[in-house]
C-alpha cells in the first residue's frame, strides 16, 4: 500500500515518527530544560493507535507497538506528559461488525509513560475524521497491517 505520490506508507510513518522525536529533542535543547508537556499535532501519526486492546490488535489491527513505544519514550525521556491524537475502535453494544465504531481519541501519557486518560471526540469532521457512508467503502478504509513488520 502506498500514497498517491508513490511513497510507501510504512517508510513515511517511520520517517514521521523519527521527525517527531528529533523535533522534540531540538525543542528541549532550545528551551534549555525538559518540557512539562509535549503536544503532538492532531494527526501526528496517522492510521494507527497506541491503545492496545483486543479490537485494535485482532479485529482491525490498528495498534502499532512502534507508535506506543514512541509515546512512552518521549514521556519517559523528558518526564513530561505527552498529549496526542490516535484512531481507536470499539463496539457500541454487542460485538458485531455492525456495532464496530471508530473514534478519534485525544490521549494523555503521564511522565512515567503510562496511558492515563483518553477522550473520544463526539463531533467528528466529515471526510477529515470520519467517512460518511463507510459501509459502502469498507475495503477502502483498511490501512495495510504494518504492525507485523
mmCIF file with all atom_site columns, C-alpha atoms in Angstrom:
data_model
loop_
_atom_site.group_PDB
_atom_site.id
_atom_site.type_symbol
_atom_site.label_atom_id
_atom_site.label_alt_id
_atom_site.label_comp_id
_atom_site.label_asym_id
_atom_site.label_entity_id
_atom_site.label_seq_id
_atom_site.pdbx_PDB_ins_code
_atom_site.Cartn_x
_atom_site.Cartn_y
_atom_site.Cartn_z
_atom_site.occupancy
_atom_site.B_iso_or_equiv
_atom_site.pdbx_formal_charge
_atom_site.auth_seq_id
_atom_site.auth_comp_id
_atom_site.auth_asym_id
_atom_site.auth_atom_id
_atom_site.pdbx_PDB_model_num
ATOM 1   C CA . UNK A 1 1   ? 0.000   0.000  0.000  1.00 0.00 ? 1   UNK A CA 1
ATOM 2   C CA . UNK A 1 2   ? 1.304   3.456  -0.844 1.00 0.00 ? 2   UNK A CA 1
ATOM 3   C CA . UNK A 1 3   ? 0.305   7.095  -1.015 1.00 0.00 ? 3   UNK A CA 1
ATOM 4   C CA . UNK A 1 4   ? -0.787  8.567  -4.340 1.00 0.00 ? 4   UNK A CA 1
ATOM 5   C CA . UNK A 1 5   ? 2.654   10.059 -4.929 1.00 0.00 ? 5   UNK A CA 1
ATOM 6   C CA . UNK A 1 6   ? 4.255   6.615  -4.656 1.00 0.00 ? 6   UNK A CA 1
ATOM 7   C CA . UNK A 1 7   ? 5.716   6.903  -1.156 1.00 0.00 ? 7   UNK A CA 1
ATOM 8   C CA . UNK A 1 8   ? 5.356   3.749  0.894  1.00 0.00 ? 8   UNK A CA 1
ATOM 9   C CA . UNK A 1 9   ? 3.180   4.231  3.968  1.00 0.00 ? 9   UNK A CA 1
ATOM 10  C CA . UNK A 1 10  ? 5.464   2.362  6.365  1.00 0.00 ? 10  UNK A CA 1
ATOM 11  C CA . UNK A 1 11  ? 8.546   4.340  5.305  1.00 0.00 ? 11  UNK A CA 1
ATOM 12  C CA . UNK A 1 12  ? 6.635   7.617  5.530  1.00 0.00 ? 12  UNK A CA 1
ATOM 13  C CA . UNK A 1 13  ? 5.277   6.860  9.008  1.00 0.00 ? 13  UNK A CA 1
ATOM 14  C CA . UNK A 1 14  ? 8.710   5.728  10.259 1.00 0.00 ? 14  UNK A CA 1
ATOM 15  C CA . UNK A 1 15  ? 10.240  8.961  8.917  1.00 0.00 ? 15  UNK A CA 1
ATOM 16  C CA . UNK A 1 16  ? 7.433   10.981 10.508 1.00 0.00 ? 16  UNK A CA 1
ATOM 17  C CA . UNK A 1 17  ? 7.986   9.355  13.907 1.00 0.00 ? 17  UNK A CA 1
ATOM 18  C CA . UNK A 1 18  ? 11.749  9.954  13.666 1.00 0.00 ? 18  UNK A CA 1
ATOM 19  C CA . UNK A 1 19  ? 10.999  13.597 12.861 1.00 0.00 ? 19  UNK A CA 1
ATOM 20  C CA . UNK A 1 20  ? 8.661   13.916 15.860 1.00 0.00 ? 20  UNK A CA 1
ATOM 21  C CA . UNK A 1 21  ? 11.392  12.555 18.129 1.00 0.00 ? 21  UNK A CA 1
ATOM 22  C CA . UNK A 1 22  ? 14.038  14.832 16.577 1.00 0.00 ? 22  UNK A CA 1
ATOM 23  C CA . UNK A 1 23  ? 11.869  17.962 16.830 1.00 0.00 ? 23  UNK A CA 1
ATOM 24  C CA . UNK A 1 24  ? 11.037  17.167 20.448 1.00 0.00 ? 24  UNK A CA 1
ATOM 25  C CA . UNK A 1 25  ? 14.738  16.773 21.249 1.00 0.00 ? 25  UNK A CA 1
ATOM 26  C CA . UNK A 1 26  ? 15.608  20.016 19.438 1.00 0.00 ? 26  UNK A CA 1
ATOM 27  C CA . UNK A 1 27  ? 12.802  21.850 21.234 1.00 0.00 ? 27  UNK A CA 1
ATOM 28  C CA . UNK A 1 28  ? 14.089  20.699 24.615 1.00 0.00 ? 28  UNK A CA 1
ATOM 29  C CA . UNK A 1 29  ? 17.608  21.891 23.733 1.00 0.00 ? 29  UNK A CA 1
ATOM 30  C CA . UNK A 1 30  ? 16.294  25.306 22.653 1.00 0.00 ? 30  UNK A CA 1
ATOM 31  C CA . UNK A 1 31  ? 14.154  25.540 25.768 1.00 0.00 ? 31  UNK A CA 1
ATOM 32  C CA . UNK A 1 32  ? 17.203  24.780 27.888 1.00 0.00 ? 32  UNK A CA 1
ATOM 33  C CA . UNK A 1 33  ? 15.258  22.426 30.130 1.00 0.00 ? 33  UNK A CA 1
ATOM 34  C CA . UNK A 1 34  ? 12.954  19.445 29.969 1.00 0.00 ? 34  UNK A CA 1
ATOM 35  C CA . UNK A 1 35  ? 9.400   20.283 28.885 1.00 0.00 ? 35  UNK A CA 1
ATOM 36  C CA . UNK A 1 36  ? 6.450   19.650 31.207 1.00 0.00 ? 36  UNK A CA 1
ATOM 37  C CA . UNK A 1 37  ? 4.097   18.866 28.334 1.00 0.00 ? 37  UNK A CA 1
ATOM 38  C CA . UNK A 1 38  ? 4.718   17.556 24.823 1.00 0.00 ? 38  UNK A CA 1
ATOM 39  C CA . UNK A 1 39  ? 1.846   18.134 22.380 1.00 0.00 ? 39  UNK A CA 1
ATOM 40  C CA . UNK A 1 40  ? 1.829   16.385 19.015 1.00 0.00 ? 40  UNK A CA 1
ATOM 41  C CA . UNK A 1 41  ? -0.122  17.656 16.001 1.00 0.00 ? 41  UNK A CA 1
ATOM 42  C CA . UNK A 1 42  ? -3.640  16.265 15.689 1.00 0.00 ? 42  UNK A CA 1
ATOM 43  C CA . UNK A 1 43  ? -2.768  13.623 13.107 1.00 0.00 ? 43  UNK A CA 1
ATOM 44  C CA . UNK A 1 44  ? 0.863   13.313 14.178 1.00 0.00 ? 44  UNK A CA 1
ATOM 45  C CA . UNK A 1 45  ? 0.951   9.581  13.411 1.00 0.00 ? 45  UNK A CA 1
ATOM 46  C CA . UNK A 1 46  ? -1.990  8.825  11.102 1.00 0.00 ? 46  UNK A CA 1
ATOM 47  C CA . UNK A 1 47  ? -3.688  5.437  10.622 1.00 0.00 ? 47  UNK A CA 1
ATOM 48  C CA . UNK A 1 48  ? -2.539  3.898  13.909 1.00 0.00 ? 48  UNK A CA 1
ATOM 49  C CA . UNK A 1 49  ? -3.441  3.523  17.557 1.00 0.00 ? 49  UNK A CA 1
ATOM 50  C CA . UNK A 1 50  ? -1.260  3.346  20.651 1.00 0.00 ? 50  UNK A CA 1
ATOM 51  C CA . UNK A 1 51  ? -4.177  1.752  22.512 1.00 0.00 ? 51  UNK A CA 1
ATOM 52  C CA . UNK A 1 52  ? -3.526  -1.980 22.793 1.00 0.00 ? 52  UNK A CA 1
ATOM 53  C CA . UNK A 1 53  ? -6.888  -3.723 23.037 1.00 0.00 ? 53  UNK A CA 1
ATOM 54  C CA . UNK A 1 54  ? -8.341  -6.874 21.555 1.00 0.00 ? 54  UNK A CA 1
ATOM 55  C CA . UNK A 1 55  ? -10.187 -4.791 18.976 1.00 0.00 ? 55  UNK A CA 1
ATOM 56  C CA . UNK A 1 56  ? -7.141  -2.758 17.883 1.00 0.00 ? 56  UNK A CA 1
ATOM 57  C CA . UNK A 1 57  ? -4.856  -5.804 17.761 1.00 0.00 ? 57  UNK A CA 1
ATOM 58  C CA . UNK A 1 58  ? -7.089  -8.583 16.417 1.00 0.00 ? 58  UNK A CA 1
ATOM 59  C CA . UNK A 1 59  ? -10.275 -7.179 14.902 1.00 0.00 ? 59  UNK A CA 1
ATOM 60  C CA . UNK A 1 60  ? -8.915  -4.168 12.961 1.00 0.00 ? 60  UNK A CA 1
ATOM 61  C CA . UNK A 1 61  ? -5.151  -4.295 13.640 1.00 0.00 ? 61  UNK A CA 1
ATOM 62  C CA . UNK A 1 62  ? -4.719  -0.575 14.182 1.00 0.00 ? 62  UNK A CA 1
ATOM 63  C CA . UNK A 1 63  ? -2.397  -0.896 17.168 1.00 0.00 ? 63  UNK A CA 1
ATOM 64  C CA . UNK A 1 64  ? 1.255   -0.419 16.321 1.00 0.00 ? 64  UNK A CA 1
ATOM 65  C CA . UNK A 1 65  ? 3.810   -1.044 19.028 1.00 0.00 ? 65  UNK A CA 1
ATOM 66  C CA . UNK A 1 66  ? 6.243   1.464  17.462 1.00 0.00 ? 66  UNK A CA 1
ATOM 67  C CA . UNK A 1 67  ? 3.695   4.264  17.929 1.00 0.00 ? 67  UNK A CA 1
ATOM 68  C CA . UNK A 1 68  ? 3.026   3.226  21.525 1.00 0.00 ? 68  UNK A CA 1
ATOM 69  C CA . UNK A 1 69  ? 6.779   2.940  22.161 1.00 0.00 ? 69  UNK A CA 1
ATOM 70  C CA . UNK A 1 70  ? 7.450   6.440  20.834 1.00 0.00 ? 70  UNK A CA 1
ATOM 71  C CA . UNK A 1 71  ? 4.842   7.965  23.155 1.00 0.00 ? 71  UNK A CA 1
ATOM 72  C CA . UNK A 1 72  ? 6.339   6.039  26.095 1.00 0.00 ? 72  UNK A CA 1
ATOM 73  C CA . UNK A 1 73  ? 9.868   7.070  25.110 1.00 0.00 ? 73  UNK A CA 1
ATOM 74  C CA . UNK A 1 74  ? 9.032   10.777 24.880 1.00 0.00 ? 74  UNK A CA 1
ATOM 75  C CA . UNK A 1 75  ? 7.188   10.769 28.206 1.00 0.00 ? 75  UNK A CA 1
ATOM 76  C CA . UNK A 1 76  ? 9.889   8.809  29.977 1.00 0.00 ? 76  UNK A CA 1
ATOM 77  C CA . UNK A 1 77  ? 12.897  10.598 28.460 1.00 0.00 ? 77  UNK A CA 1
ATOM 78  C CA . UNK A 1 78  ? 11.621  14.039 29.443 1.00 0.00 ? 78  UNK A CA 1
ATOM 79  C CA . UNK A 1 79  ? 9.485   13.069 32.443 1.00 0.00 ? 79  UNK A CA 1
ATOM 80  C CA . UNK A 1 80  ? 6.730   15.033 30.710 1.00 0.00 ? 80  UNK A CA 1
ATOM 81  C CA . UNK A 1 81  ? 3.083   14.478 29.924 1.00 0.00 ? 81  UNK A CA 1
ATOM 82  C CA . UNK A 1 82  ? 2.525   13.628 26.245 1.00 0.00 ? 82  UNK A CA 1
ATOM 83  C CA . UNK A 1 83  ? -0.730  14.699 24.592 1.00 0.00 ? 83  UNK A CA 1
ATOM 84  C CA . UNK A 1 84  ? -1.522  13.225 21.184 1.00 0.00 ? 84  UNK A CA 1
ATOM 85  C CA . UNK A 1 85  ? -4.270  12.020 18.881 1.00 0.00 ? 85  UNK A CA 1
ATOM 86  C CA . UNK A 1 86  ? -4.953  8.489  17.663 1.00 0.00 ? 86  UNK A CA 1
ATOM 87  C CA . UNK A 1 87  ? -7.550  6.394  15.902 1.00 0.00 ? 87  UNK A CA 1
ATOM 88  C CA . UNK A 1 88  ? -9.319  3.874  18.140 1.00 0.00 ? 88  UNK A CA 1
ATOM 89  C CA . UNK A 1 89  ? -12.157 1.391  17.796 1.00 0.00 ? 89  UNK A CA 1
ATOM 90  C CA . UNK A 1 90  ? -14.809 -0.157 19.979 1.00 0.00 ? 90  UNK A CA 1
ATOM 91  C CA . UNK A 1 91  ? -18.183 -1.798 19.853 1.00 0.00 ? 91  UNK A CA 1
ATOM 92  C CA . UNK A 1 92  ? -21.393 0.093  20.505 1.00 0.00 ? 92  UNK A CA 1
ATOM 93  C CA . UNK A 1 93  ? -23.351 -2.688 22.150 1.00 0.00 ? 93  UNK A CA 1
ATOM 94  C CA . UNK A 1 94  ? -22.747 -6.355 21.451 1.00 0.00 ? 94  UNK A CA 1
ATOM 95  C CA . UNK A 1 95  ? -19.582 -7.213 19.482 1.00 0.00 ? 95  UNK A CA 1
ATOM 96  C CA . UNK A 1 96  ? -20.508 -7.464 15.799 1.00 0.00 ? 96  UNK A CA 1
ATOM 97  C CA . UNK A 1 97  ? -19.321 -5.909 12.537 1.00 0.00 ? 97  UNK A CA 1
ATOM 98  C CA . UNK A 1 98  ? -22.434 -3.721 12.527 1.00 0.00 ? 98  UNK A CA 1
ATOM 99  C CA . UNK A 1 99  ? -21.618 -2.351 16.002 1.00 0.00 ? 99  UNK A CA 1
ATOM 100 C CA . UNK A 1 100 ? -17.931 -1.600 15.310 1.00 0.00 ? 100 UNK A CA 1
ATOM 101 C CA . UNK A 1 101 ? -17.216 2.105  15.741 1.00 0.00 ? 101 UNK A CA 1
ATOM 102 C CA . UNK A 1 102 ? -14.103 4.164  15.110 1.00 0.00 ? 102 UNK A CA 1
ATOM 103 C CA . UNK A 1 103 ? -13.053 7.007  17.357 1.00 0.00 ? 103 UNK A CA 1
ATOM 104 C CA . UNK A 1 104 ? -10.727 9.933  17.076 1.00 0.00 ? 104 UNK A CA 1
ATOM 105 C CA . UNK A 1 105 ? -9.132  9.959  20.521 1.00 0.00 ? 105 UNK A CA 1
ATOM 106 C CA . UNK A 1 106 ? -7.187  12.577 22.408 1.00 0.00 ? 106 UNK A CA 1
ATOM 107 C CA . UNK A 1 107 ? -4.791  10.739 24.716 1.00 0.00 ? 107 UNK A CA 1
ATOM 108 C CA . UNK A 1 108 ? -2.543  11.669 27.631 1.00 0.00 ? 108 UNK A CA 1
ATOM 109 C CA . UNK A 1 109 ? 0.508   9.694  28.746 1.00 0.00 ? 109 UNK A CA 1
ATOM 110 C CA . UNK A 1 110 ? 1.948   10.663 32.127 1.00 0.00 ? 110 UNK A CA 1
ATOM 111 C CA . UNK A 1 111 ? 5.658   11.373 32.781 1.00 0.00 ? 111 UNK A CA 1
ATOM 112 C CA . UNK A 1 112 ? 6.255   7.677  33.531 1.00 0.00 ? 112 UNK A CA 1
ATOM 113 C CA . UNK A 1 113 ? 4.937   6.703  30.098 1.00 0.00 ? 113 UNK A CA 1
ATOM 114 C CA . UNK A 1 114 ? 1.657   5.293  31.391 1.00 0.00 ? 114 UNK A CA 1
ATOM 115 C CA . UNK A 1 115 ? -1.521  5.875  29.422 1.00 0.00 ? 115 UNK A CA 1
ATOM 116 C CA . UNK A 1 116 ? -3.644  7.941  31.785 1.00 0.00 ? 116 UNK A CA 1
ATOM 117 C CA . UNK A 1 117 ? -6.744  9.084  30.022 1.00 0.00 ? 117 UNK A CA 1
ATOM 118 C CA . UNK A 1 118 ? -8.351  9.492  26.644 1.00 0.00 ? 118 UNK A CA 1
ATOM 119 C CA . UNK A 1 119 ? -11.278 11.413 25.251 1.00 0.00 ? 119 UNK A CA 1
ATOM 120 C CA . UNK A 1 120 ? -13.344 10.120 22.353 1.00 0.00 ? 120 UNK A CA 1
ATOM 121 C CA . UNK A 1 121 ? -14.342 13.064 20.224 1.00 0.00 ? 121 UNK A CA 1
ATOM 122 C CA . UNK A 1 122 ? -18.102 13.282 19.883 1.00 0.00 ? 122 UNK A CA 1
ATOM 123 C CA . UNK A 1 123 ? -18.442 15.599 16.897 1.00 0.00 ? 123 UNK A CA 1
ATOM 124 C CA . UNK A 1 124 ? -16.211 14.489 14.053 1.00 0.00 ? 124 UNK A CA 1
ATOM 125 C CA . UNK A 1 125 ? -15.418 16.431 10.909 1.00 0.00 ? 125 UNK A CA 1
ATOM 126 C CA . UNK A 1 126 ? -16.847 14.725 7.814  1.00 0.00 ? 126 UNK A CA 1
ATOM 127 C CA . UNK A 1 127 ? -14.153 13.303 5.491  1.00 0.00 ? 127 UNK A CA 1
ATOM 128 C CA . UNK A 1 128 ? -11.420 14.526 7.845  1.00 0.00 ? 128 UNK A CA 1
ATOM 129 C CA . UNK A 1 129 ? -12.194 12.463 10.920 1.00 0.00 ? 129 UNK A CA 1
ATOM 130 C CA . UNK A 1 130 ? -14.800 10.065 9.625  1.00 0.00 ? 130 UNK A CA 1
ATOM 131 C CA . UNK A 1 131 ? -16.033 8.775  6.305  1.00 0.00 ? 131 UNK A CA 1
ATOM 132 C CA . UNK A 1 132 ? -19.754 9.113  5.673  1.00 0.00 ? 132 UNK A CA 1
ATOM 133 C CA . UNK A 1 133 ? -21.265 6.047  4.066  1.00 0.00 ? 133 UNK A CA 1
ATOM 134 C CA . UNK A 1 134 ? -18.241 3.980  5.118  1.00 0.00 ? 134 UNK A CA 1
ATOM 135 C CA . UNK A 1 135 ? -20.359 0.856  4.856  1.00 0.00 ? 135 UNK A CA 1
ATOM 136 C CA . UNK A 1 136 ? -20.074 1.341  1.061  1.00 0.00 ? 136 UNK A CA 1
ATOM 137 C CA . UNK A 1 137 ? -16.313 1.873  1.180  1.00 0.00 ? 137 UNK A CA 1
ATOM 138 C CA . UNK A 1 138 ? -15.267 -0.564 3.898  1.00 0.00 ? 138 UNK A CA 1
ATOM 139 C CA . UNK A 1 139 ? -12.368 -2.035 1.928  1.00 0.00 ? 139 UNK A CA 1
ATOM 140 C CA . UNK A 1 140 ? -11.035 1.416  1.005  1.00 0.00 ? 140 UNK A CA 1
ATOM 141 C CA . UNK A 1 141 ? -10.649 2.420  4.667  1.00 0.00 ? 141 UNK A CA 1
ATOM 142 C CA . UNK A 1 142 ? -8.434  -0.508 5.678  1.00 0.00 ? 142 UNK A CA 1
ATOM 143 C CA . UNK A 1 143 ? -4.805  0.578  6.053  1.00 0.00 ? 143 UNK A CA 1
ATOM 144 C CA . UNK A 1 144 ? -2.226  -2.099 5.402  1.00 0.00 ? 144 UNK A CA 1
ATOM 145 C CA . UNK A 1 145 ? -1.280  -4.049 8.510  1.00 0.00 ? 145 UNK A CA 1
ATOM 146 C CA . UNK A 1 146 ? 2.214   -2.728 9.232  1.00 0.00 ? 146 UNK A CA 1
ATOM 147 C CA . UNK A 1 147 ? 2.337   -3.897 12.824 1.00 0.00 ? 147 UNK A CA 1
ATOM 148 C CA . UNK A 1 148 ? 3.743   -7.284 11.834 1.00 0.00 ? 148 UNK A CA 1
ATOM 149 C CA . UNK A 1 149 ? 6.818   -5.900 10.073 1.00 0.00 ? 149 UNK A CA 1
#
